[in-house]
C-alpha atoms as a printed R data frame, in Angstrom:
    type eleno elety resid chain resno      x      y       z
1   ATOM     1    CA   MET     A     1 63.395 77.302 110.025
2   ATOM     2    CA   ILE     A     2 60.111 76.733 111.853
3   ATOM     3    CA   ALA     A     3 61.700 74.383 114.400
4   ATOM     4    CA   ILE     A     4 64.503 76.767 115.446
5   ATOM     5    CA   PRO     A     5 62.338 79.142 117.561
6   ATOM     6    CA   PHE     A     6 60.734 76.162 119.319
7   ATOM     7    CA   ALA     A     7 64.147 74.632 120.023
8   ATOM     8    CA   LEU     A     8 65.462 77.944 121.335
9   ATOM     9    CA   TYR     A     9 62.425 78.398 123.572
10  ATOM    10    CA   ASN     A    10 62.652 74.854 124.949
11  ATOM    11    CA   THR     A    11 66.339 75.154 125.806
12  ATOM    12    CA   LEU     A    12 66.876 78.841 126.598
13  ATOM    13    CA   ILE     A    13 63.609 80.213 127.989
14  ATOM    14    CA   ALA     A    14 61.427 77.350 129.280
15  ATOM    15    CA   PRO     A    15 61.701 76.933 133.058
16  ATOM    16    CA   GLU     A    16 62.187 73.151 132.836
17  ATOM    17    CA   LEU     A    17 65.058 71.513 130.991
18  ATOM    18    CA   SER     A    18 65.463 67.828 130.169
19  ATOM    19    CA   VAL     A    19 68.975 66.531 130.894
20  ATOM    20    CA   THR     A    20 70.511 63.078 130.471
21  ATOM    21    CA   VAL     A    21 72.741 61.770 133.266
22  ATOM    22    CA   HIS     A    22 75.018 58.759 133.025
23  ATOM    23    CA   GLU     A    23 75.597 57.333 136.454
24  ATOM    24    CA   SER     A    24 73.157 56.113 139.085
25  ATOM    25    CA   GLN     A    25 75.485 57.339 141.823
26  ATOM    26    CA   MET     A    26 74.483 60.871 140.887
27  ATOM    27    CA   TRP     A    27 70.919 60.264 142.051
28  ATOM    28    CA   PRO     A    28 69.950 61.467 145.503
29  ATOM    29    CA   ILE     A    29 67.931 59.204 147.778
30  ATOM    30    CA   HIS     A    30 64.772 61.348 147.522
31  ATOM    31    CA   PHE     A    31 63.763 64.261 145.360
32  ATOM    32    CA   PRO     A    32 62.160 67.103 147.315
33  ATOM    33    CA   ALA     A    33 58.457 67.589 146.560
34  ATOM    34    CA   THR     A    34 59.106 71.263 145.875
35  ATOM    35    CA   PRO     A    35 62.706 72.345 145.368
36  ATOM    36    CA   THR     A    36 63.866 74.998 147.822
37  ATOM    37    CA   THR     A    37 67.080 75.991 146.042
38  ATOM    38    CA   LEU     A    38 67.812 76.399 142.372
39  ATOM    39    CA   PRO     A    39 69.018 74.698 140.258
40  ATOM    40    CA   ALA     A    40 67.261 71.526 141.301
41  ATOM    41    CA   VAL     A    41 65.939 68.242 139.951
42  ATOM    42    CA   LEU     A    42 62.212 68.485 139.358
43  ATOM    43    CA   ASP     A    43 61.518 64.997 138.037
44  ATOM    44    CA   GLY     A    44 63.310 61.758 137.244
45  ATOM    45    CA   SER     A    45 63.380 58.052 137.942
46  ATOM    46    CA   PHE     A    46 66.066 55.468 138.524
47  ATOM    47    CA   GLY     A    47 65.215 53.488 135.384
48  ATOM    48    CA   ASP     A    48 65.424 56.505 133.075
49  ATOM    49    CA   PRO     A    49 68.654 58.483 132.583
50  ATOM    50    CA   SER     A    50 66.646 61.583 131.687
51  ATOM    51    CA   ILE     A    51 65.851 64.065 134.423
52  ATOM    52    CA   THR     A    52 63.976 67.348 134.419
53  ATOM    53    CA   VAL     A    53 65.810 70.239 136.046
54  ATOM    54    CA   ILE     A    54 64.791 73.795 136.823
55  ATOM    55    CA   GLY     A    55 66.843 76.883 137.481
56  ATOM    56    CA   THR     A    56 69.895 76.064 135.389
57  ATOM    57    CA   THR     A    57 72.068 78.942 134.233
58  ATOM    58    CA   LEU     A    58 72.440 80.209 130.678
59  ATOM    59    CA   GLY     A    59 75.696 78.299 130.014
60  ATOM    60    CA   PRO     A    60 74.314 74.745 129.784
61  ATOM    61    CA   ARG     A    61 71.156 76.042 128.148
62  ATOM    62    CA   ALA     A    62 73.146 77.812 125.409
63  ATOM    63    CA   VAL     A    63 75.215 74.695 124.720
64  ATOM    64    CA   LEU     A    64 72.075 72.540 124.530
65  ATOM    65    CA   ALA     A    65 70.423 75.139 122.257
66  ATOM    66    CA   ALA     A    66 73.426 74.985 119.921
67  ATOM    67    CA   ALA     A    67 73.100 71.193 119.909
68  ATOM    68    CA   GLN     A    68 69.402 71.499 118.997
69  ATOM    69    CA   ILE     A    69 70.213 73.860 116.105
70  ATOM    70    CA   ALA     A    70 72.903 71.455 114.873
71  ATOM    71    CA   GLN     A    71 70.362 68.622 114.997
72  ATOM    72    CA   ILE     A    72 67.889 70.700 112.971
73  ATOM    73    CA   ALA     A    73 70.625 71.398 110.396
74  ATOM    74    CA   VAL     A    74 71.339 67.668 110.130
75  ATOM    75    CA   LEU     A    75 67.657 66.955 109.552
76  ATOM    76    CA   ALA     A    76 67.262 69.783 107.038
77  ATOM    77    CA   ALA     A    77 70.332 68.971 104.913
78  ATOM    78    CA   PRO     A    78 68.890 65.873 103.167
79  ATOM    79    CA   ALA     A    79 65.627 67.712 102.513
80  ATOM    80    CA   VAL     A    80 67.492 70.595 100.867
81  ATOM    81    CA   MET     A    81 69.638 68.231  98.799
82  ATOM    82    CA   LEU     A    82 66.586 66.303  97.630
83  ATOM    83    CA   SER     A    83 64.626 69.457  96.812
84  ATOM    84    CA   VAL     A    84 67.496 70.855  94.711
85  ATOM    85    CA   ALA     A    85 67.866 67.558  92.841
86  ATOM    86    CA   MET     A    86 64.107 67.290  92.261
87  ATOM    87    CA   LYS     A    87 63.823 70.908  91.090
88  ATOM    88    CA   HIS     A    88 66.513 70.390  88.465
89  ATOM    89    CA   ALA     A    89 65.019 67.040  87.443
90  ATOM    90    CA   LEU     A    90 61.619 68.685  86.917
91  ATOM    91    CA   ASP     A    91 63.273 71.475  84.913
92  ATOM    92    CA   GLY     A    92 64.702 68.845  82.562
93  ATOM    93    CA   SER     A    93 68.335 69.133  83.689
94  ATOM    94    CA   PRO     A    94 68.833 66.446  86.325
95  ATOM    95    CA   PHE     A    95 72.616 66.696  86.018
96  ATOM    96    CA   ALA     A    96 72.919 70.452  86.467
97  ATOM    97    CA   PRO     A    97 76.161 71.624  88.126
98  ATOM    98    CA   ALA     A    98 74.218 72.820  91.182
99  ATOM    99    CA   VAL     A    99 73.101 69.291  92.103
100 ATOM   100    CA   PRO     A   100 76.540 67.810  92.926
101 ATOM   101    CA   ARG     A   101 77.521 71.089  94.586
102 ATOM   102    CA   TRP     A   102 74.526 70.821  96.944
103 ATOM   103    CA   PHE     A   103 75.326 67.185  97.671
104 ATOM   104    CA   ILE     A   104 78.829 68.217  98.745
105 ATOM   105    CA   ILE     A   105 77.471 71.108 100.839
106 ATOM   106    CA   GLY     A   106 74.899 68.803 102.442
107 ATOM   107    CA   GLY     A   107 77.566 66.194 103.199
108 ATOM   108    CA   VAL     A   108 79.772 68.781 104.893
109 ATOM   109    CA   VAL     A   109 76.803 70.105 106.897
110 ATOM   110    CA   MET     A   110 75.871 66.586 108.005
111 ATOM   111    CA   LEU     A   111 79.489 65.799 108.945
112 ATOM   112    CA   VAL     A   112 80.086 68.983 110.942
113 ATOM   113    CA   ALA     A   113 76.622 69.444 112.456
114 ATOM   114    CA   GLY     A   114 76.151 65.729 113.180
115 ATOM   115    CA   GLY     A   115 79.391 65.541 115.132
116 ATOM   116    CA   ALA     A   116 78.802 68.891 116.819
117 ATOM   117    CA   GLU     A   117 75.294 67.872 117.895
118 ATOM   118    CA   SER     A   118 76.577 64.779 119.683
119 ATOM   119    CA   ILE     A   119 79.466 66.568 121.366
120 ATOM   120    CA   LEU     A   120 77.457 69.673 122.330
121 ATOM   121    CA   THR     A   121 74.649 67.553 123.763
122 ATOM   122    CA   GLU     A   122 77.102 65.669 125.969
123 ATOM   123    CA   ILE     A   123 78.792 68.878 127.136
124 ATOM   124    CA   GLY     A   124 75.446 70.584 127.834
125 ATOM   125    CA   ASN     A   125 74.139 67.583 129.782
126 ATOM   126    CA   VAL     A   126 77.302 67.418 131.877
127 ATOM   127    CA   LEU     A   127 77.213 71.164 132.594
128 ATOM   128    CA   ALA     A   128 73.546 71.058 133.601
129 ATOM   129    CA   ALA     A   129 74.031 67.942 135.729
130 ATOM   130    CA   SER     A   130 77.047 69.512 137.438
131 ATOM   131    CA   GLU     A   131 74.846 72.442 138.475
132 ATOM   132    CA   VAL     A   132 72.255 70.113 139.982
133 ATOM   133    CA   TYR     A   133 74.814 67.744 141.503
134 ATOM   134    CA   PRO     A   134 77.675 70.006 142.656
135 ATOM   135    CA   ILE     A   135 81.209 68.768 142.182
136 ATOM   136    CA   ASP     A   136 82.765 67.567 145.409
137 ATOM   137    CA   THR     A   137 86.492 66.991 145.048
138 ATOM   138    CA   THR     A   138 86.810 65.384 148.493
139 ATOM   139    CA   SER     A   139 84.562 62.404 147.722
140 ATOM   140    CA   SER     A   140 85.167 59.754 145.095
141 ATOM   141    CA   THR     A   141 81.439 59.066 144.713
142 ATOM   142    CA   SER     A   142 80.461 62.581 143.670
143 ATOM   143    CA   PHE     A   143 80.025 63.849 140.154
144 ATOM   144    CA   ALA     A   144 83.341 64.946 138.669
145 ATOM   145    CA   LEU     A   145 83.946 66.214 135.152
146 ATOM   146    CA   GLY     A   146 87.259 64.397 134.849
147 ATOM   147    CA   GLU     A   147 85.845 60.929 135.417
148 ATOM   148    CA   SER     A   148 85.380 59.089 132.153
149 ATOM   149    CA   ALA     A   149 82.251 57.325 133.374
150 ATOM   150    CA   HIS     A   150 80.429 60.670 133.534
151 ATOM   151    CA   PHE     A   151 81.936 62.652 130.690
152 ATOM   152    CA   GLN     A   152 82.395 60.723 127.480
153 ATOM   153    CA   LEU     A   153 82.916 62.650 124.272
154 ATOM   154    CA   THR     A   154 82.479 60.340 121.338
155 ATOM   155    CA   PHE     A   155 82.210 61.299 117.716
156 ATOM   156    CA   PRO     A   156 79.495 59.178 116.076
157 ATOM   157    CA   TRP     A   157 80.254 57.321 112.849
158 ATOM   158    CA   TRP     A   158 77.042 58.148 111.016
159 ATOM   159    CA   PRO     A   159 78.014 61.748 110.055
160 ATOM   160    CA   LEU     A   160 81.152 60.468 108.370
161 ATOM   161    CA   LEU     A   161 79.193 57.760 106.545
162 ATOM   162    CA   ALA     A   162 76.506 60.263 105.500
163 ATOM   163    CA   ALA     A   163 79.172 62.630 104.173
164 ATOM   164    CA   LEU     A   164 80.754 59.786 102.180
165 ATOM   165    CA   VAL     A   165 77.373 58.861 100.687
166 ATOM   166    CA   CYS     A   166 76.806 62.497  99.710
167 ATOM   167    CA   ALA     A   167 80.271 62.657  98.124
168 ATOM   168    CA   ALA     A   168 79.538 59.471  96.175
169 ATOM   169    CA   LEU     A   169 76.215 60.886  94.949
170 ATOM   170    CA   ALA     A   170 77.974 64.109  93.936
171 ATOM   171    CA   ALA     A   171 80.483 62.053  91.914
172 ATOM   172    CA   VAL     A   172 77.643 60.146  90.231
173 ATOM   173    CA   PHE     A   173 75.874 63.363  89.280
174 ATOM   174    CA   ARG     A   174 79.124 64.900  87.970
175 ATOM   175    CA   HIS     A   175 79.691 61.809  85.843
176 ATOM   176    CA   GLY     A   176 76.084 62.024  84.615
177 ATOM   177    CA   ALA     A   177 76.660 65.657  83.644
178 ATOM   178    CA   ARG     A   178 79.716 64.662  81.574
179 ATOM   179    CA   LEU     A   179 77.743 61.871  79.879
180 ATOM   180    CA   GLN     A   180 74.889 64.274  79.143
181 ATOM   181    CA   GLU     A   181 77.343 66.766  77.585
182 ATOM   182    CA   ASP     A   182 78.865 63.996  75.456
183 ATOM   183    CA   THR     A   183 75.481 62.824  74.159
184 ATOM   184    CA   GLU     A   184 74.380 66.389  73.408
185 ATOM   185    CA   GLY     A   185 77.556 66.848  71.378
186 ATOM   186    CA   LEU     A   186 76.724 63.772  69.294
187 ATOM   187    CA   VAL     A   187 73.284 64.949  68.269
């Protein structure tokens, strides 16, 4: 919760925005020392795909802010799952019904937010870069959204794997709860 205001400030309000570009053909020969029109590239180098831009509109900033919030959710989900499991373990009921439920919820959050973060980051970067490097439909060397070299939406595998691990842990904890009930019935 503490990181969300910082992420929103850095993407929505801060004058400078860090954007990742994919192709070297998008780079101009020289960056102006002080930009005269906005949006403009403030800083960048040929060896680094990350550039700093100023003056971008709210659209790319909002998409990048949503990506930041999704990333925070992905980072917070394992912490919440672990804290719920540890709380119930300290209370003496490590196989409480809430534990597998939170593992399933955390797996779904990691699956949805992990995929959304990757896709939203790519869309936000492309939108911001298209403002800095205007689309020219008459030239084949300009930045164009339809070209696959510039705009590549890929869904990463790790959210799916993380969700499967969470589902497996939920199944283990459900099985542990059944075993605990069986042993309590014997005593």
